mmCIF file of C-alpha atoms and ligand atoms in Angstrom:
data_model
loop_
_atom_site.group_PDB
_atom_site.id
_atom_site.type_symbol
_atom_site.label_atom_id
_atom_site.label_comp_id
_atom_site.label_asym_id
_atom_site.label_seq_id
_atom_site.Cartn_x
_atom_site.Cartn_y
_atom_site.Cartn_z
ATOM 1 C CA UNK A 60 0.000 0.000 0.000
ATOM 2 C CA UNK A 61 1.168 3.555 -0.540
ATOM 3 C CA UNK A 62 2.285 5.871 2.283
ATOM 4 C CA UNK A 63 -0.947 7.839 2.314
ATOM 5 C CA UNK A 64 -3.031 4.724 2.939
ATOM 6 C CA UNK A 65 -0.504 3.446 5.481
ATOM 7 C CA UNK A 66 -0.835 6.711 7.443
ATOM 8 C CA UNK A 67 -4.626 6.704 7.177
ATOM 9 C CA UNK A 68 -4.904 3.226 8.652
ATOM 10 C CA UNK A 69 -2.241 3.664 11.328
ATOM 11 C CA UNK A 70 -3.858 3.607 14.820
ATOM 12 C CA UNK A 71 -2.952 6.883 16.528
ATOM 13 C CA UNK A 72 -3.070 8.734 19.837
ATOM 14 C CA UNK A 73 -3.212 12.521 19.829
ATOM 15 C CA UNK A 74 -1.724 14.200 22.919
ATOM 16 C CA UNK A 75 -1.421 17.835 21.863
ATOM 17 C CA UNK A 76 -4.591 19.333 20.454
ATOM 18 C CA UNK A 77 -6.225 22.556 21.644
ATOM 19 C CA UNK A 78 -9.936 22.067 21.176
ATOM 20 C CA UNK A 79 -10.360 25.776 20.424
ATOM 21 C CA UNK A 80 -7.701 25.351 17.720
ATOM 22 C CA UNK A 81 -9.922 22.820 15.938
ATOM 23 C CA UNK A 82 -12.528 25.520 15.234
ATOM 24 C CA UNK A 83 -12.772 25.426 11.436
ATOM 25 C CA UNK A 84 -13.725 28.669 9.643
ATOM 26 C CA UNK A 85 -17.035 27.125 8.503
ATOM 27 C CA UNK A 86 -18.091 26.348 12.071
ATOM 28 C CA UNK A 87 -16.792 29.706 13.303
ATOM 29 C CA UNK A 88 -18.997 31.511 10.780
ATOM 30 C CA UNK A 89 -22.001 29.303 11.556
ATOM 31 C CA UNK A 90 -21.650 29.886 15.312
ATOM 32 C CA UNK A 91 -21.147 33.637 14.766
ATOM 33 C CA UNK A 92 -24.467 33.706 12.936
ATOM 34 C CA UNK A 93 -26.255 31.450 15.403
ATOM 35 C CA UNK A 94 -25.079 33.574 18.344
ATOM 36 C CA UNK A 95 -25.270 37.024 16.751
ATOM 37 C CA UNK A 96 -21.526 37.610 17.172
ATOM 38 C CA UNK A 97 -19.970 39.863 14.550
ATOM 39 C CA UNK A 98 -16.629 38.891 13.025
ATOM 40 C CA UNK A 99 -14.416 41.322 11.153
ATOM 41 C CA UNK A 100 -14.120 38.844 8.246
ATOM 42 C CA UNK A 101 -16.827 39.040 5.570
ATOM 43 C CA UNK A 102 -16.435 35.419 4.393
ATOM 44 C CA UNK A 103 -14.897 32.025 5.108
ATOM 45 C CA UNK A 104 -12.338 32.718 2.376
ATOM 46 C CA UNK A 105 -11.365 36.037 3.963
ATOM 47 C CA UNK A 106 -10.998 34.311 7.306
ATOM 48 C CA UNK A 107 -8.841 31.545 5.883
ATOM 49 C CA UNK A 108 -6.722 34.126 4.071
ATOM 50 C CA UNK A 109 -5.909 35.697 7.448
ATOM 51 C CA UNK A 110 -4.222 32.472 8.580
ATOM 52 C CA UNK A 111 -0.746 33.683 7.692
ATOM 53 C CA UNK A 112 1.360 34.032 10.793
ATOM 54 C CA UNK A 113 4.894 35.273 11.442
ATOM 55 C CA UNK A 114 5.101 33.989 15.003
ATOM 56 C CA UNK A 115 3.132 32.488 17.890
ATOM 57 C CA UNK A 116 1.608 35.801 19.024
ATOM 58 C CA UNK A 117 0.236 36.544 15.542
ATOM 59 C CA UNK A 118 -1.649 33.281 15.693
ATOM 60 C CA UNK A 119 -2.785 33.669 19.296
ATOM 61 C CA UNK A 120 -4.393 37.035 18.525
ATOM 62 C CA UNK A 121 -6.618 35.388 15.923
ATOM 63 C CA UNK A 122 -7.182 32.276 18.045
ATOM 64 C CA UNK A 123 -8.590 34.324 20.953
ATOM 65 C CA UNK A 124 -10.651 36.415 18.550
ATOM 66 C CA UNK A 125 -12.118 33.280 16.955
ATOM 67 C CA UNK A 126 -13.175 31.724 20.243
ATOM 68 C CA UNK A 127 -15.552 34.639 20.906
ATOM 69 C CA UNK A 128 -18.202 32.756 18.911
ATOM 70 C CA UNK A 129 -18.282 30.028 21.608
ATOM 71 C CA UNK A 130 -20.982 31.028 24.064
ATOM 72 C CA UNK A 131 -23.320 28.142 24.864
ATOM 73 C CA UNK A 132 -22.981 24.541 25.977
ATOM 74 C CA UNK A 133 -24.108 23.404 22.528
ATOM 75 C CA UNK A 134 -21.315 25.438 20.886
ATOM 76 C CA UNK A 135 -18.639 23.619 22.885
ATOM 77 C CA UNK A 136 -20.371 20.323 22.129
ATOM 78 C CA UNK A 137 -20.468 21.056 18.379
ATOM 79 C CA UNK A 138 -16.825 22.142 18.411
ATOM 80 C CA UNK A 139 -15.637 18.975 20.143
ATOM 81 C CA UNK A 140 -17.881 16.660 18.089
ATOM 82 C CA UNK A 141 -16.473 18.114 14.877
ATOM 83 C CA UNK A 142 -12.970 17.340 16.161
ATOM 84 C CA UNK A 143 -13.904 13.791 17.209
ATOM 85 C CA UNK A 144 -15.556 13.096 13.847
ATOM 86 C CA UNK A 145 -12.403 14.190 12.055
ATOM 87 C CA UNK A 146 -10.121 12.328 14.480
ATOM 88 C CA UNK A 147 -12.125 9.118 14.096
ATOM 89 C CA UNK A 148 -11.941 9.434 10.295
ATOM 90 C CA UNK A 149 -8.127 9.495 10.681
ATOM 91 C CA UNK A 150 -8.072 6.463 13.000
ATOM 92 C CA UNK A 151 -7.172 8.442 16.117
ATOM 93 C CA UNK A 152 -8.116 5.955 18.850
ATOM 94 C CA UNK A 153 -7.367 8.116 21.888
ATOM 95 C CA UNK A 154 -7.072 11.894 22.380
ATOM 96 C CA UNK A 155 -5.891 14.010 25.320
ATOM 97 C CA UNK A 156 -7.398 17.394 24.672
ATOM 98 C CA UNK A 157 -6.340 20.822 25.937
ATOM 99 C CA UNK A 158 -8.917 23.449 26.721
ATOM 100 C CA UNK A 159 -8.346 27.080 27.730
ATOM 101 C CA UNK A 160 -10.983 28.009 30.343
ATOM 102 C CA UNK A 161 -9.586 31.510 30.857
ATOM 103 C CA UNK A 162 -10.251 32.227 27.170
ATOM 104 C CA UNK A 163 -13.943 31.766 27.992
ATOM 105 C CA UNK A 164 -14.477 32.668 31.635
ATOM 106 C CA UNK A 165 -12.646 35.955 30.919
ATOM 107 C CA UNK A 166 -15.468 36.734 28.434
ATOM 108 C CA UNK A 167 -18.185 35.870 30.930
ATOM 109 C CA UNK A 168 -18.852 32.260 29.846
ATOM 110 C CA UNK A 169 -19.170 30.165 33.038
ATOM 111 C CA UNK A 170 -16.814 27.186 33.443
ATOM 112 C CA UNK A 171 -19.864 24.923 33.813
ATOM 113 C CA UNK A 172 -21.013 25.754 30.256
ATOM 114 C CA UNK A 173 -17.782 24.759 28.590
ATOM 115 C CA UNK A 174 -17.047 21.691 30.667
ATOM 116 C CA UNK A 175 -20.580 20.340 30.188
ATOM 117 C CA UNK A 176 -20.406 20.780 26.409
ATOM 118 C CA UNK A 177 -16.984 19.168 26.131
ATOM 119 C CA UNK A 178 -17.844 16.271 28.464
ATOM 120 C CA UNK A 179 -21.081 15.496 26.619
ATOM 121 C CA UNK A 180 -19.163 15.359 23.325
ATOM 122 C CA UNK A 181 -16.556 13.036 24.871
ATOM 123 C CA UNK A 182 -19.242 10.595 25.980
ATOM 124 C CA UNK A 183 -20.968 10.679 22.576
ATOM 125 C CA UNK A 184 -17.644 10.271 20.721
ATOM 126 C CA UNK A 185 -16.787 7.225 22.779
ATOM 127 C CA UNK A 186 -20.187 5.678 21.929
ATOM 128 C CA UNK A 187 -20.436 6.750 18.292
ATOM 129 C CA UNK A 188 -16.813 6.570 17.148
ATOM 130 C CA UNK A 189 -15.095 4.405 19.760
ATOM 131 C CA UNK A 190 -12.592 7.240 20.388
ATOM 132 C CA UNK A 191 -11.554 7.563 24.040
ATOM 133 C CA UNK A 192 -10.460 10.934 25.377
ATOM 134 C CA UNK A 193 -9.494 13.000 28.406
ATOM 135 C CA UNK A 194 -9.326 16.733 29.028
ATOM 136 C CA UNK A 195 -6.305 18.740 30.197
ATOM 137 C CA UNK A 196 -6.997 22.198 31.609
ATOM 138 C CA UNK A 197 -4.435 24.725 30.385
ATOM 139 C CA UNK A 198 -3.478 27.899 32.197
ATOM 140 C CA UNK A 199 -2.808 30.903 29.972
ATOM 141 C CA UNK A 200 0.744 32.001 30.727
ATOM 142 C CA UNK A 201 0.245 35.592 29.546
ATOM 143 C CA UNK A 202 -2.032 35.979 32.598
ATOM 144 C CA UNK A 203 -0.644 35.892 36.120
ATOM 145 C CA UNK A 204 -0.490 32.998 38.550
ATOM 146 C CA UNK A 205 -3.312 34.408 40.692
ATOM 147 C CA UNK A 206 -5.619 34.113 37.683
ATOM 148 C CA UNK A 207 -4.481 30.506 37.187
ATOM 149 C CA UNK A 208 -5.162 29.797 40.887
ATOM 150 C CA UNK A 209 -8.681 31.223 40.574
ATOM 151 C CA UNK A 210 -9.254 29.130 37.462
ATOM 152 C CA UNK A 211 -8.204 25.982 39.297
ATOM 153 C CA UNK A 212 -10.550 26.877 42.177
ATOM 154 C CA UNK A 213 -13.381 27.413 39.748
ATOM 155 C CA UNK A 214 -12.722 24.057 38.067
ATOM 156 C CA UNK A 215 -12.548 21.967 41.234
ATOM 157 C CA UNK A 216 -16.262 21.119 41.435
ATOM 158 C CA UNK A 217 -15.605 19.269 38.127
ATOM 159 C CA UNK A 218 -12.310 17.697 39.248
ATOM 160 C CA UNK A 219 -13.358 14.298 37.862
ATOM 161 C CA UNK A 220 -13.891 15.728 34.359
ATOM 162 C CA UNK A 221 -10.227 16.503 33.613
ATOM 163 C CA UNK A 222 -7.026 14.556 34.199
ATOM 164 C CA UNK A 223 -4.355 17.199 34.230
ATOM 165 C CA UNK A 224 -3.167 20.759 33.872
ATOM 166 C CA UNK A 225 -1.052 22.364 31.159
ATOM 167 C CA UNK A 226 0.508 25.720 30.365
ATOM 168 C CA UNK A 227 0.048 27.473 27.030
ATOM 169 C CA UNK A 228 -0.225 30.844 25.234
ATOM 170 C CA UNK A 229 2.581 33.411 24.755
ATOM 171 C CA UNK A 230 5.860 31.820 25.823
ATOM 172 C CA UNK A 231 8.530 34.505 25.415
ATOM 173 C CA UNK A 232 9.171 36.320 28.675
ATOM 174 C CA UNK A 233 6.720 34.054 30.557
ATOM 175 C CA UNK A 234 8.931 31.324 32.096
ATOM 176 C CA UNK A 235 7.444 28.249 33.773
ATOM 177 C CA UNK A 236 8.810 29.358 37.181
ATOM 178 C CA UNK A 237 5.992 31.944 37.334
ATOM 179 C CA UNK A 238 3.518 29.081 37.764
ATOM 180 C CA UNK A 239 5.361 26.876 40.251
ATOM 181 C CA UNK A 240 2.796 27.160 43.062
ATOM 182 C CA UNK A 241 -0.328 26.524 41.045
ATOM 183 C CA UNK A 242 1.289 23.485 39.435
ATOM 184 C CA UNK A 243 2.307 22.155 42.863
ATOM 185 C CA UNK A 244 -1.282 22.517 44.046
ATOM 186 C CA UNK A 245 -2.640 20.791 40.932
ATOM 187 C CA UNK A 246 -0.196 17.895 41.330
ATOM 188 C CA UNK A 247 -1.206 17.662 44.990
ATOM 189 C CA UNK A 248 -4.764 17.119 43.795
ATOM 190 C CA UNK A 249 -3.579 14.110 41.782
ATOM 191 C CA UNK A 250 -3.659 15.889 38.440
ATOM 192 C CA UNK A 251 -1.138 15.158 35.704
ATOM 193 C CA UNK A 252 1.113 18.045 34.681
ATOM 194 C CA UNK A 253 2.358 19.043 31.236
ATOM 195 C CA UNK A 254 3.573 22.365 29.814
ATOM 196 C CA UNK A 255 4.361 24.022 26.512
ATOM 197 C CA UNK A 256 8.072 24.756 26.592
ATOM 198 C CA UNK A 257 10.798 25.349 24.047
ATOM 199 C CA UNK A 258 8.390 26.282 21.267
ATOM 200 C CA UNK A 259 9.632 29.883 20.996
ATOM 201 C CA UNK A 260 11.222 30.075 24.436
ATOM 202 C CA UNK A 261 14.744 28.841 25.266
ATOM 203 C CA UNK A 262 15.940 25.408 26.421
ATOM 204 C CA UNK A 263 16.048 26.863 29.934
ATOM 205 C CA UNK A 264 12.228 26.968 29.965
ATOM 206 C CA UNK A 265 12.144 23.228 29.219
ATOM 207 C CA UNK A 266 14.452 22.670 32.184
ATOM 208 C CA UNK A 267 12.228 24.820 34.419
ATOM 209 C CA UNK A 268 9.102 22.977 33.307
ATOM 210 C CA UNK A 269 10.760 19.705 34.339
ATOM 211 C CA UNK A 270 12.434 20.855 37.559
ATOM 212 C CA UNK A 271 9.941 23.392 38.903
ATOM 213 C CA UNK A 272 6.585 22.399 37.452
ATOM 214 C CA UNK A 273 7.578 18.703 37.522
ATOM 215 C CA UNK A 274 5.766 18.015 34.278
ATOM 216 C CA UNK A 275 5.477 14.504 32.871
ATOM 217 C CA UNK A 276 5.507 15.586 29.216
ATOM 218 C CA UNK A 277 6.819 18.603 27.338
ATOM 219 C CA UNK A 278 4.609 20.145 24.663
ATOM 220 C CA UNK A 279 6.807 21.004 21.654
ATOM 221 C CA UNK A 280 10.270 20.980 23.256
ATOM 222 C CA UNK A 281 12.067 21.879 20.017
ATOM 223 C CA UNK A 282 14.510 24.243 21.666
ATOM 224 C CA UNK A 283 15.684 21.535 24.074
ATOM 225 C CA UNK A 284 17.906 20.479 21.198
ATOM 226 C CA UNK A 285 20.033 23.582 21.830
ATOM 227 C CA UNK A 286 21.292 22.045 25.075
ATOM 228 C CA UNK A 287 23.232 18.780 24.955
ATOM 229 C CA UNK A 288 22.878 18.099 28.682
ATOM 230 C CA UNK A 289 19.135 18.505 28.430
ATOM 231 C CA UNK A 290 18.919 16.221 25.399
ATOM 232 C CA UNK A 291 20.748 13.500 27.323
ATOM 233 C CA UNK A 292 18.384 13.871 30.260
ATOM 234 C CA UNK A 293 15.222 13.817 28.129
ATOM 235 C CA UNK A 294 16.542 10.698 26.416
ATOM 236 C CA UNK A 295 17.573 8.986 29.672
ATOM 237 C CA UNK A 296 14.302 9.732 31.452
ATOM 238 C CA UNK A 297 12.263 9.102 28.286
ATOM 239 C CA UNK A 298 10.274 12.286 28.807
ATOM 240 C CA UNK A 299 7.712 12.465 26.020
ATOM 241 C CA UNK A 300 7.756 15.446 23.661
ATOM 242 C CA UNK A 301 4.498 16.283 21.883
ATOM 243 C CA UNK A 302 5.785 17.651 18.594
ATOM 244 C CA UNK A 303 3.598 19.520 16.073
ATOM 245 C CA UNK A 304 5.276 19.844 12.650
ATOM 246 C CA UNK A 305 2.704 21.893 10.716
ATOM 247 C CA UNK A 306 2.274 24.225 13.681
ATOM 248 C CA UNK A 307 6.038 24.771 13.780
ATOM 249 C CA UNK A 308 6.045 25.557 10.084
ATOM 250 C CA UNK A 309 3.049 27.925 10.170
ATOM 251 C CA UNK A 310 4.357 29.789 13.233
ATOM 252 C CA UNK A 311 7.846 30.082 11.714
ATOM 253 C CA UNK A 312 9.371 28.068 14.560
ATOM 254 C CA UNK A 313 11.164 26.084 11.830
ATOM 255 C CA UNK A 314 12.122 27.489 8.413
ATOM 256 C CA UNK A 315 10.969 24.401 6.486
ATOM 257 C CA UNK A 316 9.934 20.833 7.161
ATOM 258 C CA UNK A 317 13.040 19.337 5.584
ATOM 259 C CA UNK A 318 14.983 20.662 8.571
ATOM 260 C CA UNK A 319 12.406 19.808 11.188
ATOM 261 C CA UNK A 320 14.017 18.832 14.542
ATOM 262 C CA UNK A 321 11.878 15.695 14.761
ATOM 263 C CA UNK A 322 14.446 13.739 12.782
ATOM 264 C CA UNK A 323 17.157 14.677 15.241
ATOM 265 C CA UNK A 324 14.884 13.886 18.175
ATOM 266 C CA UNK A 325 14.414 10.348 16.850
ATOM 267 C CA UNK A 326 18.150 9.989 16.162
ATOM 268 C CA UNK A 327 18.880 11.052 19.751
ATOM 269 C CA UNK A 328 16.463 8.420 21.073
ATOM 270 C CA UNK A 329 13.931 10.937 22.445
ATOM 271 C CA UNK A 330 10.340 9.870 22.972
ATOM 272 C CA UNK A 331 8.822 12.139 20.357
ATOM 273 C CA UNK A 332 5.158 12.011 19.355
ATOM 274 C CA UNK A 333 3.330 13.696 16.462
ATOM 275 C CA UNK A 334 0.320 15.915 17.040
ATOM 276 C CA UNK A 335 -1.723 18.614 15.341
ATOM 277 C CA UNK A 336 -1.825 21.481 17.934
ATOM 278 C CA UNK A 337 -4.405 23.771 16.247
ATOM 279 C CA UNK A 338 -5.382 21.866 13.126
ATOM 280 C CA UNK A 339 -7.999 24.326 11.840
ATOM 281 C CA UNK A 340 -5.370 27.077 11.728
ATOM 282 C CA UNK A 341 -2.298 25.159 10.595
ATOM 283 C CA UNK A 342 -3.582 23.192 7.619
ATOM 284 C CA UNK A 343 -3.793 19.677 8.934
ATOM 285 C CA UNK A 344 -4.887 17.079 11.450
ATOM 286 C CA UNK A 345 -2.874 14.029 12.500
ATOM 287 C CA UNK A 346 -2.508 12.418 9.078
ATOM 288 C CA UNK A 347 -1.366 15.609 7.397
ATOM 289 C CA UNK A 348 1.196 16.164 10.150
ATOM 290 C CA UNK A 349 2.546 12.640 9.759
ATOM 291 C CA UNK A 350 2.652 12.906 5.979
ATOM 292 C CA UNK A 351 4.353 16.317 6.040
ATOM 293 C CA UNK A 352 7.654 14.933 7.306
ATOM 294 C CA UNK A 353 8.070 12.178 4.720
ATOM 295 C CA UNK A 354 9.254 9.623 7.264
ATOM 296 C CA UNK A 355 10.046 5.948 6.894
ATOM 297 C CA UNK A 356 7.391 3.418 7.896
ATOM 298 C CA UNK A 357 9.639 2.393 10.780
ATOM 299 C CA UNK A 358 9.766 5.964 12.078
ATOM 300 C CA UNK A 359 6.015 6.331 11.714
ATOM 301 C CA UNK A 360 5.495 3.141 13.710
ATOM 302 C CA UNK A 361 7.860 4.460 16.410
ATOM 303 C CA UNK A 362 5.991 7.766 16.582
ATOM 304 C CA UNK A 363 2.603 6.055 16.804
ATOM 305 C CA UNK A 364 3.924 3.679 19.487
ATOM 306 C CA UNK A 365 5.330 6.630 21.452
ATOM 307 C CA UNK A 366 1.913 8.321 21.296
ATOM 308 C CA UNK A 367 0.230 5.426 23.086
ATOM 309 C CA UNK A 368 3.135 4.891 25.498
ATOM 310 C CA UNK A 369 3.113 8.569 26.498
ATOM 311 C CA UNK A 370 -0.670 8.697 26.982
ATOM 312 C CA UNK A 371 -2.176 9.051 30.463
ATOM 313 C CA UNK A 372 -4.725 6.294 29.861
ATOM 314 C CA UNK A 373 -4.809 3.110 31.958
ATOM 315 C CA UNK A 374 -2.291 0.328 31.311
ATOM 316 C CA UNK A 375 -4.833 -2.146 29.951
ATOM 317 C CA UNK A 376 -6.044 0.322 27.305
ATOM 318 C CA UNK A 377 -2.461 1.208 26.462
ATOM 319 C CA UNK A 378 -1.585 -2.448 25.895
ATOM 320 C CA UNK A 379 -4.701 -2.987 23.786
ATOM 321 C CA UNK A 380 -3.788 -0.019 21.561
ATOM 322 C CA UNK A 381 -0.149 -1.093 21.288
ATOM 323 C CA UNK A 382 -1.153 -4.628 20.286
ATOM 324 C CA UNK A 383 -3.480 -3.259 17.588
ATOM 325 C CA UNK A 384 -0.654 -1.037 16.376
ATOM 326 C CA UNK A 385 1.817 -3.924 16.232
ATOM 327 C CA UNK A 386 -0.675 -6.044 14.327
ATOM 328 C CA UNK A 387 -1.130 -3.173 11.869
ATOM 329 C CA UNK A 388 2.637 -2.834 11.454
ATOM 330 C CA UNK A 389 2.930 -6.530 10.626
ATOM 331 C CA UNK A 390 0.033 -6.536 8.162
ATOM 332 C CA UNK A 391 0.141 -3.009 6.823
ATOM 333 C CA UNK A 392 3.551 -2.880 5.135
HETATM 334 N N1 LIG B 668 -2.426 27.823 22.375
HETATM 335 C C1 LIG B 668 -2.914 27.217 21.296
HETATM 336 N N2 LIG B 668 -1.916 26.801 20.504
HETATM 337 C C2 LIG B 668 -0.761 27.137 21.109
HETATM 338 C C3 LIG B 668 0.607 26.975 20.803
HETATM 339 N N3 LIG B 668 1.029 26.367 19.688
HETATM 340 N N4 LIG B 668 1.515 27.463 21.672
HETATM 341 C C4 LIG B 668 1.127 28.083 22.775
HETATM 342 N N5 LIG B 668 -0.147 28.259 23.109
HETATM 343 C C5 LIG B 668 -1.087 27.789 22.292
HETATM 344 ZN ZN1 LIG B 669 -0.061 23.759 21.708
#
């Protein structure tokens, strides 16, 4: 079979997807109309044409603007169901999904509205598509730690609806150390911890995320490759990196995909995984991200295996997914 069909059939886990970043222009326009929210773009084409970014902040400005159309429980449900439908069509078997509550509560949308919509979609996706999923609550790092603390307080009545906390948004000048206390509290509550680090920020931020926030996975982590000591540690401790090739390209984190650091990560024995980040904005979901790097089948199998190994799901599910993946590898080549 050709590479495209091999990628399509490959069983996958997605560990780095912002649900708000899966808001396709068509749904954004439909929700704007449904909710009477005005957008400054006259058409879907005009909106899509604005998706040309020079850096992370360029993108984030549009990302926060776009999420203004999300107001009601049904909106969050529709958003997540659209993602699950797409993920299922690409044979994503398990997804760990970021959401940005402060992007909504800051606009007056109660936490209960968004969590209920997302949770209802998760349950329906499990039934309809056999895709399992968990939610990871991300703190926006351009806001201060007190805001993150309040967000965690607000979320605690729904503690059983999410499995971990993350850290996202503008990275430069916002080091992980600013969020040490709120991460300690979250970990004390039994939540998993992950953080975006080394996307635009330096290798030092990756080190801080590990040492101070005590995260179990690093989201992106590209800049860790600038520091040989850090590379050795990430390899030795097999700390998963959730890498997002098309995101890196669209946000000018890498100049082109031929030189993408993923190849070096695999050569160095790092536990890299492939993910889509904000697929509606960056031109591709899981399959497009895998195809973009033109990898060998062996490397694609390694990346898919790493995705399931690095997931926070229970051991029995992990083994079941890994066995299905191995069977595919034996039959699919
Ligand atoms: N929020 C959504 N996508 C993000 C990214 N790639 N980096 C940081 N914050 C984000
Ligand atoms: Zn991200």
